[in-house]
Short mmCIF file of C-alpha atoms in Angstrom, two decimals:
data_model
loop_
_atom_site.label_atom_id
_atom_site.label_comp_id
_atom_site.label_asym_id
_atom_site.label_seq_id
_atom_site.Cartn_x
_atom_site.Cartn_y
_atom_site.Cartn_z
CA UNK A 1 -31.82 -41.96 -56.99
CA UNK A 2 -32.21 -38.42 -58.05
CA UNK A 3 -29.25 -39.94 -61.07
CA UNK A 4 -31.45 -42.63 -62.03
CA UNK A 5 -34.23 -40.70 -62.52
CA UNK A 6 -32.53 -38.24 -64.69
CA UNK A 7 -30.75 -41.05 -66.59
CA UNK A 8 -34.30 -42.03 -67.22
CA UNK A 9 -35.74 -39.11 -68.20
CA UNK A 10 -32.95 -38.45 -70.46
CA UNK A 11 -33.40 -41.86 -72.44
CA UNK A 12 -36.87 -41.11 -72.57
CA UNK A 13 -36.03 -37.58 -74.37
CA UNK A 14 -33.97 -39.43 -76.76
CA UNK A 15 -36.32 -41.72 -77.75
CA UNK A 16 -38.83 -39.82 -78.07
CA UNK A 17 -38.13 -37.04 -80.48
CA UNK A 18 -36.18 -39.96 -82.79
CA UNK A 19 -39.88 -41.83 -82.75
CA UNK A 20 -41.36 -38.73 -83.35
CA UNK A 21 -38.97 -37.52 -86.14
CA UNK A 22 -39.11 -41.50 -87.90
CA UNK A 23 -43.31 -40.98 -87.43
CA UNK A 24 -43.52 -37.26 -89.18
CA UNK A 25 -41.05 -39.03 -91.82
CA UNK A 26 -43.28 -42.31 -92.33
CA UNK A 27 -46.27 -40.20 -92.19
CA UNK A 28 -45.29 -37.52 -94.55
CA UNK A 29 -43.84 -40.20 -96.97
CA UNK A 30 -47.33 -42.20 -97.08
CA UNK A 31 -49.21 -39.21 -96.77
CA UNK A 32 -47.29 -37.24 -100.39
CA UNK A 33 -45.79 -39.95 -102.06
CA UNK A 34 -43.10 -37.38 -103.49
CA UNK A 35 -40.01 -39.56 -105.38
CA UNK A 36 -37.21 -37.99 -103.07
CA UNK A 37 -39.58 -39.24 -99.99
CA UNK A 38 -39.20 -42.84 -99.85
CA UNK A 39 -40.96 -45.18 -96.75
CA UNK A 40 -38.84 -46.19 -94.32
CA UNK A 41 -38.91 -49.63 -95.13
CA UNK A 42 -37.08 -49.89 -98.47
CA UNK A 43 -34.42 -47.55 -96.57
CA UNK A 44 -33.82 -50.16 -94.10
CA UNK A 45 -34.21 -53.03 -96.84
CA UNK A 46 -31.71 -51.55 -98.36
CA UNK A 47 -28.89 -50.37 -95.63
CA UNK A 48 -29.42 -54.42 -94.73
CA UNK A 49 -28.75 -55.44 -97.90
CA UNK A 50 -25.54 -53.07 -98.26
CA UNK A 51 -24.44 -54.36 -95.03
CA UNK A 52 -24.94 -58.24 -94.85
CA UNK A 53 -26.18 -59.13 -98.23
CA UNK A 54 -24.90 -59.43 -101.86
CA UNK A 55 -24.61 -55.55 -101.93
CA UNK A 56 -21.35 -56.06 -99.27
CA UNK A 57 -19.18 -57.30 -101.43
CA UNK A 58 -19.56 -55.21 -104.08
CA UNK A 59 -20.42 -51.76 -102.84
CA UNK A 60 -19.20 -51.71 -99.69
CA UNK A 61 -15.96 -53.41 -99.19
CA UNK A 62 -14.18 -51.50 -102.00
CA UNK A 63 -15.15 -48.22 -101.07
CA UNK A 64 -13.78 -49.08 -97.69
CA UNK A 65 -10.13 -50.81 -98.89
CA UNK A 66 -9.53 -47.86 -100.62
CA UNK A 67 -9.98 -45.80 -97.68
CA UNK A 68 -8.06 -47.36 -95.30
CA UNK A 69 -5.16 -47.99 -97.63
CA UNK A 70 -5.33 -44.05 -98.54
CA UNK A 71 -5.49 -43.22 -95.26
CA UNK A 72 -2.94 -45.44 -93.94
CA UNK A 73 -0.65 -43.97 -96.57
CA UNK A 74 -1.65 -40.54 -95.38
CA UNK A 75 -1.14 -41.31 -91.63
CA UNK A 76 2.78 -43.58 -92.17
CA UNK A 77 3.65 -40.56 -94.77
CA UNK A 78 2.15 -37.40 -92.97
CA UNK A 79 3.94 -38.65 -89.84
CA UNK A 80 7.02 -38.92 -91.40
CA UNK A 81 7.43 -35.76 -93.13
CA UNK A 82 5.84 -33.66 -90.27
CA UNK A 83 8.31 -34.94 -87.66
CA UNK A 84 11.42 -34.73 -90.39
CA UNK A 85 10.21 -30.82 -90.68
CA UNK A 86 9.42 -30.78 -86.92
CA UNK A 87 12.35 -31.67 -86.05
CA UNK A 88 14.97 -29.90 -88.49
CA UNK A 89 14.13 -26.07 -87.46
CA UNK A 90 15.71 -24.97 -90.83
CA UNK A 91 13.65 -27.38 -93.04
CA UNK A 92 10.54 -26.09 -91.20
CA UNK A 93 11.57 -22.46 -91.92
CA UNK A 94 12.28 -23.32 -95.52
CA UNK A 95 8.88 -25.56 -95.92
CA UNK A 96 5.97 -24.20 -93.54
CA UNK A 97 5.27 -21.30 -96.28
CA UNK A 98 4.90 -23.68 -98.78
CA UNK A 99 2.47 -26.05 -97.00
CA UNK A 100 0.73 -22.69 -95.61
CA UNK A 101 -0.06 -22.46 -99.60
CA UNK A 102 -0.41 -25.71 -100.39
CA UNK A 103 -3.16 -27.11 -97.50
CA UNK A 104 -5.20 -24.90 -98.60
CA UNK A 105 -5.60 -26.01 -102.11
CA UNK A 106 -8.80 -28.16 -101.31
CA UNK A 107 -8.61 -31.61 -102.48
CA UNK A 108 -11.08 -31.67 -104.16
CA UNK A 109 -9.86 -29.73 -107.31
CA UNK A 110 -7.24 -32.69 -107.32
CA UNK A 111 -9.37 -34.96 -108.36
CA UNK A 112 -9.54 -33.66 -112.57
CA UNK A 113 -6.23 -33.67 -112.73
CA UNK A 114 -5.33 -36.72 -110.83
CA UNK A 115 -8.16 -38.52 -113.30
CA UNK A 116 -5.81 -37.49 -116.38
CA UNK A 117 -2.91 -38.65 -115.28
CA UNK A 118 -3.65 -41.85 -113.33
CA UNK A 119 -6.82 -42.77 -115.27
CA UNK A 120 -9.84 -43.96 -113.71
CA UNK A 121 -8.09 -46.16 -111.53
CA UNK A 122 -7.94 -47.40 -107.69
CA UNK A 123 -4.50 -45.89 -107.75
CA UNK A 124 -5.90 -42.79 -108.68
CA UNK A 125 -8.67 -43.17 -105.80
CA UNK A 126 -6.36 -43.85 -103.26
CA UNK A 127 -4.06 -41.56 -104.59
CA UNK A 128 -6.77 -38.63 -104.44
CA UNK A 129 -7.70 -39.95 -100.62
CA UNK A 130 -3.97 -39.75 -99.47
CA UNK A 131 -3.57 -36.60 -100.65
CA UNK A 132 -6.69 -35.06 -98.90
CA UNK A 133 -5.96 -36.57 -95.78
CA UNK A 134 -2.20 -35.73 -95.65
CA UNK A 135 -2.10 -32.40 -94.47
CA UNK A 136 -3.71 -32.37 -91.18
CA UNK A 137 -1.12 -35.36 -89.89
CA UNK A 138 1.37 -33.43 -91.28
CA UNK A 139 0.81 -30.21 -90.04
CA UNK A 140 -0.02 -31.94 -86.58
CA UNK A 141 2.40 -33.89 -86.72
CA UNK A 142 5.35 -30.86 -87.06
CA UNK A 143 3.43 -29.30 -84.35
CA UNK A 144 3.83 -32.10 -82.01
CA UNK A 145 7.34 -32.54 -82.87
CA UNK A 146 8.60 -28.77 -82.52
CA UNK A 147 6.36 -28.23 -79.31
CA UNK A 148 8.36 -31.46 -77.62
CA UNK A 149 10.00 -30.28 -73.96
CA UNK A 150 13.42 -29.13 -75.02
CA UNK A 151 14.42 -30.31 -71.81
CA UNK A 152 13.57 -34.22 -72.60
CA UNK A 153 15.75 -33.65 -75.70
CA UNK A 154 19.11 -32.53 -74.02
CA UNK A 155 18.55 -35.00 -71.04
CA UNK A 156 18.76 -37.80 -74.22
CA UNK A 157 21.63 -35.63 -75.34
CA UNK A 158 23.80 -36.20 -72.34
CA UNK A 159 22.64 -39.70 -72.01
CA UNK A 160 24.52 -39.94 -75.41
CA UNK A 161 21.44 -41.27 -77.41
CA UNK A 162 21.61 -41.26 -81.31
CA UNK A 163 19.65 -38.94 -83.61
CA UNK A 164 17.09 -42.36 -84.14
CA UNK A 165 16.89 -43.56 -80.84
CA UNK A 166 15.83 -39.51 -79.68
CA UNK A 167 13.18 -39.61 -82.81
CA UNK A 168 11.50 -42.72 -81.95
CA UNK A 169 12.08 -42.87 -78.05
CA UNK A 170 11.01 -38.44 -77.41
CA UNK A 171 10.21 -36.83 -80.63
CA UNK A 172 7.73 -39.91 -81.38
CA UNK A 173 5.83 -40.35 -77.94
CA UNK A 174 5.38 -36.44 -77.81
CA UNK A 175 4.09 -35.81 -81.05
CA UNK A 176 1.64 -38.79 -80.71
CA UNK A 177 -1.27 -37.12 -79.25
CA UNK A 178 -1.41 -34.51 -82.02
CA UNK A 179 -0.65 -36.55 -84.63
CA UNK A 180 -3.68 -39.18 -82.97
CA UNK A 181 -6.02 -35.70 -83.49
CA UNK A 182 -4.77 -34.70 -86.73
CA UNK A 183 -5.30 -38.63 -87.94
CA UNK A 184 -9.03 -37.78 -86.72
CA UNK A 185 -9.60 -34.77 -88.74
CA UNK A 186 -7.94 -36.80 -91.67
CA UNK A 187 -10.30 -39.65 -91.34
CA UNK A 188 -13.26 -37.33 -91.76
CA UNK A 189 -11.55 -35.97 -94.93
CA UNK A 190 -10.52 -39.43 -96.26
CA UNK A 191 -14.03 -40.25 -95.91
CA UNK A 192 -15.57 -37.13 -97.83
CA UNK A 193 -12.07 -38.16 -100.75
CA UNK A 194 -13.53 -41.16 -101.10
CA UNK A 195 -17.07 -40.52 -101.29
CA UNK A 196 -15.98 -37.97 -103.97
CA UNK A 197 -13.61 -40.52 -106.20
CA UNK A 198 -16.37 -42.40 -106.80
CA UNK A 199 -18.92 -40.10 -108.01
CA UNK A 200 -16.69 -38.58 -110.27
CA UNK A 201 -14.87 -42.10 -111.50
CA UNK A 202 -15.97 -45.35 -110.39
CA UNK A 203 -17.42 -48.22 -111.49
CA UNK A 204 -18.04 -49.96 -107.91
CA UNK A 205 -18.32 -48.65 -104.74
CA UNK A 206 -20.34 -46.57 -102.40
CA UNK A 207 -20.47 -43.37 -103.89
CA UNK A 208 -20.97 -45.13 -107.48
CA UNK A 209 -23.98 -47.08 -105.37
CA UNK A 210 -25.53 -44.02 -104.61
CA UNK A 211 -25.19 -42.37 -107.88
CA UNK A 212 -26.42 -45.13 -110.34
CA UNK A 213 -29.52 -45.65 -107.85
CA UNK A 214 -29.87 -42.03 -107.77
CA UNK A 215 -30.10 -41.72 -111.74
CA UNK A 216 -32.43 -45.10 -111.57
CA UNK A 217 -34.64 -42.93 -108.89
CA UNK A 218 -34.64 -45.78 -106.49
CA UNK A 219 -34.06 -42.72 -103.83
CA UNK A 220 -34.66 -45.59 -100.88
CA UNK A 221 -31.20 -47.06 -101.85
CA UNK A 222 -30.08 -43.15 -101.72
CA UNK A 223 -30.76 -42.95 -98.24
CA UNK A 224 -29.45 -46.50 -97.44
CA UNK A 225 -26.15 -46.08 -99.42
CA UNK A 226 -25.91 -42.46 -97.60
CA UNK A 227 -26.45 -44.35 -93.82
CA UNK A 228 -23.97 -46.90 -94.80
CA UNK A 229 -21.28 -44.12 -95.57
CA UNK A 230 -22.19 -42.48 -91.84
CA UNK A 231 -22.00 -46.03 -90.27
CA UNK A 232 -18.86 -46.67 -91.94
CA UNK A 233 -17.57 -43.06 -90.84
CA UNK A 234 -18.69 -43.59 -87.17
CA UNK A 235 -17.10 -47.38 -87.37
CA UNK A 236 -13.97 -46.28 -87.95
CA UNK A 237 -13.53 -43.25 -86.04
CA UNK A 238 -14.81 -45.19 -82.65
CA UNK A 239 -12.06 -47.52 -83.50
CA UNK A 240 -9.22 -45.23 -84.04
CA UNK A 241 -10.38 -43.88 -80.74
CA UNK A 242 -9.67 -47.05 -78.92
CA UNK A 243 -6.75 -47.41 -80.65
CA UNK A 244 -5.61 -43.86 -79.20
CA UNK A 245 -6.97 -45.42 -75.77
CA UNK A 246 -4.69 -48.28 -76.20
CA UNK A 247 -1.42 -46.61 -77.50
CA UNK A 248 -1.96 -43.81 -75.12
CA UNK A 249 -2.65 -45.10 -72.44
CA UNK A 250 0.05 -43.74 -70.93
CA UNK A 251 -0.94 -40.34 -71.55
CA UNK A 252 -2.18 -37.53 -68.95
CA UNK A 253 -5.28 -37.27 -71.53
CA UNK A 254 -6.35 -40.45 -71.10
CA UNK A 255 -5.52 -41.09 -67.90
CA UNK A 256 -7.66 -38.15 -66.67
CA UNK A 257 -5.17 -36.36 -64.94
CA UNK A 258 -5.33 -33.11 -67.79
CA UNK A 259 -8.06 -32.89 -69.89
CA UNK A 260 -6.37 -30.00 -71.19
CA UNK A 261 -3.79 -31.85 -73.30
CA UNK A 262 -5.62 -33.70 -76.45
CA UNK B 1 20.15 -31.10 -63.07
CA UNK B 2 23.21 -28.18 -64.07
CA UNK B 3 24.56 -30.39 -66.74
CA UNK B 4 20.96 -30.13 -68.50
CA UNK B 5 20.86 -26.05 -68.18
CA UNK B 6 24.16 -26.08 -69.33
CA UNK B 7 23.35 -27.74 -72.44
CA UNK B 8 20.34 -26.28 -73.13
CA UNK B 9 22.58 -22.50 -72.60
CA UNK B 10 24.63 -24.07 -75.90
CA UNK B 11 21.75 -25.24 -77.62
CA UNK B 12 20.83 -21.69 -77.52
CA UNK B 13 24.14 -19.64 -78.04
CA UNK B 14 24.37 -21.26 -81.50
CA UNK B 15 21.55 -19.02 -82.26
CA UNK B 16 22.33 -16.04 -81.21
CA UNK B 17 24.79 -15.31 -83.77
CA UNK B 18 22.37 -15.40 -86.66
CA UNK B 19 20.30 -12.73 -84.68
CA UNK B 20 23.31 -10.26 -83.35
CA UNK B 21 25.29 -11.28 -86.66
CA UNK B 22 29.04 -9.16 -86.18
CA UNK B 23 28.89 -6.38 -88.96
CA UNK B 24 31.72 -7.47 -90.82
CA UNK B 25 34.99 -7.71 -87.74
CA UNK B 26 36.72 -10.31 -89.84
CA UNK B 27 39.17 -8.93 -92.27
CA UNK B 28 39.20 -11.46 -94.89
CA UNK B 29 35.62 -12.37 -95.55
CA UNK B 30 32.64 -9.76 -94.87
CA UNK B 31 29.52 -11.41 -92.92
CA UNK B 32 26.47 -9.79 -93.86
CA UNK B 33 24.15 -9.40 -91.31
CA UNK B 34 20.81 -10.77 -92.17
CA UNK B 35 17.51 -10.01 -90.10
CA UNK B 36 15.57 -12.76 -88.68
CA UNK B 37 13.26 -11.49 -90.92
CA UNK B 38 14.83 -11.48 -93.98
CA UNK B 39 16.31 -14.82 -93.41
CA UNK B 40 12.94 -16.31 -92.87
CA UNK B 41 11.49 -14.57 -95.77
CA UNK B 42 14.33 -16.41 -97.74
CA UNK B 43 14.12 -19.83 -96.47
CA UNK B 44 10.44 -19.36 -97.22
CA UNK B 45 11.25 -18.59 -100.42
CA UNK B 46 13.88 -21.35 -101.18
CA UNK B 47 11.12 -23.50 -99.87
CA UNK B 48 8.85 -22.79 -102.89
CA UNK B 49 11.60 -22.43 -105.55
CA UNK B 50 12.58 -26.19 -104.72
CA UNK B 51 8.78 -27.24 -105.13
CA UNK B 52 9.11 -25.51 -108.79
CA UNK B 53 12.35 -27.61 -109.19
CA UNK B 54 10.80 -30.52 -108.41
CA UNK B 55 7.72 -30.30 -110.53
CA UNK B 56 10.39 -29.41 -113.80
CA UNK B 57 12.05 -32.50 -112.71
CA UNK B 58 9.32 -34.23 -112.62
CA UNK B 59 8.48 -33.03 -116.32
CA UNK B 60 12.04 -33.52 -117.50
CA UNK B 61 12.44 -37.17 -116.20
CA UNK B 62 9.21 -38.21 -117.72
CA UNK B 63 7.69 -39.05 -114.48
CA UNK B 64 4.90 -38.17 -116.51
CA UNK B 65 4.21 -36.80 -119.58
CA UNK B 66 5.41 -32.89 -120.43
CA UNK B 67 1.85 -32.18 -122.05
CA UNK B 68 0.53 -32.87 -118.26
CA UNK B 69 2.53 -31.43 -116.65
CA UNK B 70 2.97 -27.67 -118.26
CA UNK B 71 6.06 -25.75 -117.15
CA UNK B 72 6.19 -23.33 -114.03
CA UNK B 73 6.41 -20.46 -116.26
CA UNK B 74 3.31 -21.34 -118.43
CA UNK B 75 0.86 -21.62 -115.38
CA UNK B 76 2.33 -18.36 -114.31
CA UNK B 77 1.41 -16.54 -117.05
CA UNK B 78 -2.15 -18.32 -117.67
CA UNK B 79 -3.20 -17.67 -113.98
CA UNK B 80 -1.65 -13.72 -114.51
CA UNK B 81 -3.53 -13.85 -117.89
CA UNK B 82 -6.53 -16.01 -116.27
CA UNK B 83 -7.03 -13.48 -113.73
CA UNK B 84 -7.05 -9.96 -115.70
CA UNK B 85 -10.29 -9.91 -117.07
CA UNK B 86 -10.54 -13.58 -118.10
CA UNK B 87 -12.59 -16.68 -117.25
CA UNK B 88 -10.78 -17.48 -114.67
CA UNK B 89 -11.47 -14.43 -112.65
CA UNK B 90 -15.03 -14.64 -113.30
CA UNK B 91 -15.64 -18.07 -111.95
CA UNK B 92 -13.55 -17.31 -109.05
CA UNK B 93 -16.07 -14.48 -108.75
CA UNK B 94 -19.17 -16.37 -108.83
CA UNK B 95 -18.17 -19.27 -106.67
CA UNK B 96 -17.60 -16.50 -104.13
CA UNK B 97 -20.79 -15.13 -104.65
CA UNK B 98 -21.96 -18.36 -103.62
CA UNK B 99 -19.37 -19.18 -101.13
CA UNK B 100 -20.62 -16.01 -99.07
CA UNK B 101 -24.20 -16.33 -98.40
CA UNK B 102 -23.04 -20.12 -98.11
CA UNK B 103 -21.05 -19.39 -95.32
CA UNK B 104 -23.56 -16.46 -93.49
CA UNK B 105 -26.44 -18.97 -93.42
CA UNK B 106 -24.32 -21.87 -91.55
CA UNK B 107 -22.92 -19.29 -89.03
CA UNK B 108 -26.91 -17.35 -88.56
CA UNK B 109 -27.69 -21.32 -87.95
CA UNK B 110 -25.02 -22.24 -86.33
CA UNK B 111 -23.98 -19.66 -83.67
CA UNK B 112 -27.76 -19.38 -82.67
CA UNK B 113 -28.00 -23.57 -82.49
CA UNK B 114 -24.95 -23.78 -81.05
CA UNK B 115 -25.87 -21.31 -77.85
CA UNK B 116 -29.45 -22.51 -77.33
CA UNK B 117 -27.90 -26.12 -77.15
CA UNK B 118 -25.17 -24.99 -74.70
CA UNK B 119 -27.30 -22.81 -72.51
CA UNK B 120 -30.61 -25.24 -72.10
CA UNK B 121 -29.06 -28.46 -71.29
CA UNK B 122 -32.65 -30.43 -71.75
CA UNK B 123 -32.49 -29.62 -75.28
CA UNK B 124 -28.71 -30.41 -75.63
CA UNK B 125 -29.47 -34.07 -74.66
CA UNK B 126 -32.69 -34.66 -76.38
CA UNK B 127 -31.20 -33.82 -79.61
CA UNK B 128 -27.67 -34.79 -79.05
CA UNK B 129 -28.00 -38.46 -81.16
CA UNK B 130 -29.26 -37.03 -84.00
CA UNK B 131 -26.67 -34.03 -83.98
CA UNK B 132 -24.26 -37.41 -82.92
CA UNK B 133 -25.63 -39.12 -85.93
CA UNK B 134 -26.02 -36.43 -88.61
CA UNK B 135 -22.58 -34.91 -87.80
CA UNK B 136 -20.09 -38.05 -89.30
CA UNK B 137 -22.30 -38.02 -92.44
CA UNK B 138 -19.92 -36.41 -95.54
CA UNK B 139 -21.83 -33.62 -96.96
CA UNK B 140 -20.25 -34.76 -100.50
CA UNK B 141 -22.90 -38.23 -99.94
CA UNK B 142 -26.22 -36.08 -99.78
CA UNK B 143 -25.46 -34.60 -102.54
CA UNK B 144 -27.26 -37.25 -104.78
CA UNK B 145 -29.92 -37.31 -101.67
CA UNK B 146 -30.35 -33.28 -101.96
CA UNK B 147 -30.42 -32.98 -105.51
CA UNK B 148 -33.81 -34.15 -106.73
CA UNK B 149 -35.00 -31.58 -103.84
CA UNK B 150 -33.81 -28.68 -105.15
CA UNK B 151 -32.65 -29.36 -108.39
CA UNK B 152 -29.44 -28.35 -109.75
CA UNK B 153 -28.74 -24.91 -109.28
CA UNK B 154 -27.91 -22.27 -106.41
CA UNK B 155 -30.35 -23.41 -103.83
CA UNK B 156 -28.66 -26.72 -103.92
CA UNK B 157 -25.36 -25.12 -103.53
CA UNK B 158 -26.07 -23.07 -100.81
CA UNK B 159 -27.54 -25.42 -98.98
CA UNK B 160 -24.74 -28.05 -99.50
CA UNK B 161 -22.38 -25.05 -98.01
CA UNK B 162 -24.76 -24.50 -95.48
CA UNK B 163 -24.69 -27.86 -93.72
CA UNK B 164 -21.09 -28.97 -94.43
CA UNK B 165 -20.17 -25.93 -92.84
CA UNK B 166 -22.34 -25.59 -90.10
CA UNK B 167 -21.21 -27.85 -87.89
CA UNK B 168 -17.51 -26.36 -87.09
CA UNK B 169 -19.72 -22.97 -86.16
CA UNK B 170 -22.37 -25.08 -84.03
CA UNK B 171 -19.97 -26.93 -81.76
CA UNK B 172 -17.20 -23.89 -81.60
CA UNK B 173 -20.44 -21.70 -80.60
CA UNK B 174 -21.35 -24.54 -77.99
CA UNK B 175 -18.00 -25.11 -75.93
CA UNK B 176 -17.30 -21.75 -76.24
CA UNK B 177 -20.04 -20.71 -74.26
CA UNK B 178 -20.44 -23.95 -71.73
CA UNK B 179 -16.29 -22.91 -71.36
CA UNK B 180 -17.78 -19.27 -69.78
CA UNK B 181 -16.61 -19.20 -66.28
CA UNK B 182 -19.95 -19.41 -64.54
CA UNK B 183 -18.56 -16.79 -61.94
CA UNK B 184 -19.22 -14.17 -64.73
CA UNK B 185 -22.55 -14.77 -65.37
CA UNK B 186 -23.46 -15.34 -61.44
CA UNK B 187 -21.43 -11.87 -60.97
CA UNK B 188 -24.50 -10.61 -64.03
CA UNK B 189 -26.99 -11.85 -62.24
CA UNK B 190 -26.21 -10.43 -59.12
CA UNK B 191 -25.85 -7.27 -60.57
CA UNK B 192 -29.16 -7.22 -61.73
CA UNK B 193 -28.58 -8.08 -65.52
CA UNK B 194 -31.48 -9.68 -67.19
CA UNK B 195 -31.50 -13.17 -69.34
CA UNK B 196 -31.54 -11.36 -72.30
CA UNK B 197 -28.66 -9.00 -70.85
CA UNK B 198 -26.39 -12.02 -69.73
CA UNK B 199 -26.33 -13.27 -73.00
CA UNK B 200 -25.74 -9.88 -74.69
CA UNK B 201 -23.18 -8.82 -72.53
CA UNK B 202 -21.21 -12.04 -71.07
CA UNK B 203 -22.26 -14.92 -72.50
CA UNK B 204 -21.14 -14.06 -76.43
CA UNK B 205 -18.79 -11.59 -76.39
CA UNK B 206 -17.02 -14.92 -73.82
CA UNK B 207 -17.74 -17.14 -76.74
CA UNK B 208 -16.97 -14.82 -79.52
CA UNK B 209 -13.40 -16.16 -79.61
CA UNK B 210 -14.14 -19.72 -80.21
CA UNK B 211 -16.98 -19.14 -83.12
CA UNK B 212 -14.82 -16.91 -84.66
CA UNK B 213 -12.41 -19.84 -84.76
CA UNK B 214 -15.10 -21.95 -85.85
CA UNK B 215 -16.10 -19.73 -88.71
CA UNK B 216 -12.56 -19.69 -89.74
CA UNK B 217 -12.51 -23.64 -90.27
CA UNK B 218 -16.55 -23.19 -91.75
CA UNK B 219 -14.97 -20.69 -94.85
CA UNK B 220 -12.19 -23.16 -95.56
CA UNK B 221 -14.94 -26.19 -95.92
CA UNK B 222 -17.78 -23.81 -97.39
CA UNK B 223 -14.95 -23.30 -100.15
CA UNK B 224 -14.29 -27.16 -100.86
CA UNK B 225 -18.15 -27.70 -100.71
CA UNK B 226 -18.96 -24.89 -103.27
CA UNK B 227 -16.22 -26.19 -105.92
CA UNK B 228 -17.40 -29.74 -105.06
CA UNK B 229 -21.12 -28.59 -106.24
CA UNK B 230 -19.73 -26.92 -109.18
CA UNK B 231 -17.58 -30.04 -109.87
CA UNK B 232 -20.37 -32.85 -109.70
CA UNK B 233 -23.23 -30.51 -111.10
CA UNK B 234 -21.88 -27.89 -113.63
CA UNK B 235 -23.00 -25.09 -111.74
CA UNK B 236 -20.89 -21.75 -112.95
CA UNK B 237 -17.79 -21.55 -110.64
CA UNK B 238 -14.13 -22.32 -110.29
CA UNK B 239 -15.04 -26.01 -109.88
CA UNK B 240 -16.73 -26.32 -113.12
CA UNK B 241 -14.22 -24.15 -114.45
CA UNK B 242 -11.73 -26.32 -114.15
CA UNK B 243 -13.88 -29.43 -115.28
CA UNK B 244 -14.72 -27.69 -118.94
CA UNK B 245 -11.03 -26.84 -119.26
CA UNK B 246 -10.02 -30.67 -118.20
CA UNK B 247 -12.55 -31.92 -120.55
CA UNK B 248 -11.26 -29.38 -123.98
CA UNK B 249 -7.30 -30.53 -123.40
CA UNK B 250 -6.70 -26.86 -122.02
CA UNK B 251 -4.41 -28.24 -119.12
CA UNK B 252 -2.41 -25.12 -118.47
CA UNK B 253 -5.57 -23.34 -117.57
CA UNK B 254 -6.62 -26.12 -115.32
CA UNK B 255 -3.07 -25.90 -113.25
CA UNK B 256 -2.97 -22.04 -112.95
CA UNK B 257 -7.05 -22.81 -111.13
CA UNK B 258 -5.39 -24.79 -108.64
CA UNK B 259 -3.03 -22.89 -107.63
CA UNK B 260 -5.38 -19.35 -107.64
CA UNK B 261 -7.91 -21.88 -105.47
CA UNK B 262 -4.78 -22.44 -103.47
CA UNK B 263 -3.80 -18.81 -102.95
CA UNK B 264 -7.79 -18.01 -102.35
CA UNK B 265 -7.96 -20.39 -99.82
CA UNK B 266 -4.98 -18.75 -98.35
CA UNK B 267 -5.69 -15.43 -98.13
CA UNK B 268 -9.60 -15.77 -96.60
CA UNK B 269 -8.08 -17.31 -93.66
CA UNK B 270 -5.27 -14.28 -93.31
CA UNK B 271 -8.75 -12.22 -93.93
CA UNK B 272 -10.40 -14.27 -91.02
CA UNK B 273 -7.13 -14.31 -88.78
CA UNK B 274 -6.61 -10.72 -89.28
CA UNK B 275 -10.27 -9.66 -88.50
CA UNK B 276 -9.99 -11.88 -85.17
CA UNK B 277 -6.66 -9.82 -84.27
CA UNK B 278 -8.62 -6.56 -84.96
CA UNK B 279 -12.01 -7.25 -83.35
CA UNK B 280 -11.16 -9.69 -80.39
CA UNK B 281 -7.98 -8.23 -78.74
CA UNK B 282 -9.61 -10.22 -75.84
CA UNK B 283 -9.25 -13.47 -77.30
CA UNK B 284 -6.81 -16.04 -75.68
CA UNK B 285 -5.12 -16.54 -78.89
CA UNK B 286 -4.21 -12.66 -79.19
CA UNK B 287 -3.34 -11.81 -75.76
CA UNK B 288 -1.04 -15.05 -76.10
CA UNK B 289 1.43 -13.52 -78.40
#
């Protein structure tokens, strides 16, 4: 009985605060009529238009396409390079200082050279997204491959497994939890790079939509665009978690045996 | 089982000669003993040299036009010239001057609200939907929203830096405070510490290591945001330096600025690590070594 009551209280508190914020916003918007404080109705209408209306194919889908392609490239390439570096010790010693330096170059500054190297194309935007989000995956894969229990590798060697078999059957599964953790970080960076590349050089996509509406003083649409970006980020994070739960169902962290290994 | 241990031994044996290489016992060829430290430095340098060679290779083979890819040597010279009292040094200084206050703002807000959220469960529960909703919104997307409110200038940049870098600090602080062994607090209560004393003497020192980690993450995010705002709004700093130089076609200076930024990010991170090591000797990260 007590648990029921506490859950009820929780939901009550949460809704109360959300309602309070919404009504405060609406009151401020109607009372002051500031250009940067739109009312809730137009924001909701703009959101619905972006999610289900005519703007879906014009603004949301191009962004989503570039985001997914760039992110997939980053995950695949990052895992391959990271696993290679983590498995071969000499390679790690050679490349680690270089990587330690490269990962501190903010992905943002790669945009200006990318614009004049590749032009304002979809390829440029995908490349920028991939470049920005590759480092978390790469470093995580490297770390994961390095921390593989050496006993497992020795057992595999004793049993005569070839190098590819060792990588695919021992190193990759052992590094997968880390790779997924890296991919989650990479996803948020990919989202940032997507928006940024569209703010600077694009003719469609969510970033462009936001920027254009800001210039036209359609503030409600700007807020709606930001909300859609948040929704996209949330949806992708949740689906990544679902994939992770499926792929890593054998892992201790997901089986609930040990929460410390993540 | 015994077979496995033997293989492991062999695997270790292979590395031993590198560490304690015999000093020229062989008559014919002299083997120079390389200490692990020198070996590490040499191998690390070889990685950088390989990257430079790859860069040259891309230039020479016409993968991209040579004007877009200036030679490494030119970039290095431009970086040195720019750092010695050039425009590059000034813009770096301008960026750091907005980076530091923005990060401080984020640290104050993040640490205080993180501690409050961890200590007052009701507050945490009731604000959770809002925090979980605000966190995934990429801060860059907020720039068009905030731009009309603040206008182009320092306050916009400070707000964006603080908004983006507050999250890692807040959540690291929260998990750090939550991770404190409740027995410590109970012991403190038993010894007659008041609530404020409990927080100052038990909660904060216990949570400091994770706060420091959050702060280190936030420092690089803050740098990214500072540069992003500069690129988008033209506020003085390294971001607008890169944009201006690109628009003027000074490709060498642009690459120089990019490589210098990487160095700055690296040093900021190294600085925070050093401070953590000196100031927080009880941190589990430092005790592990």
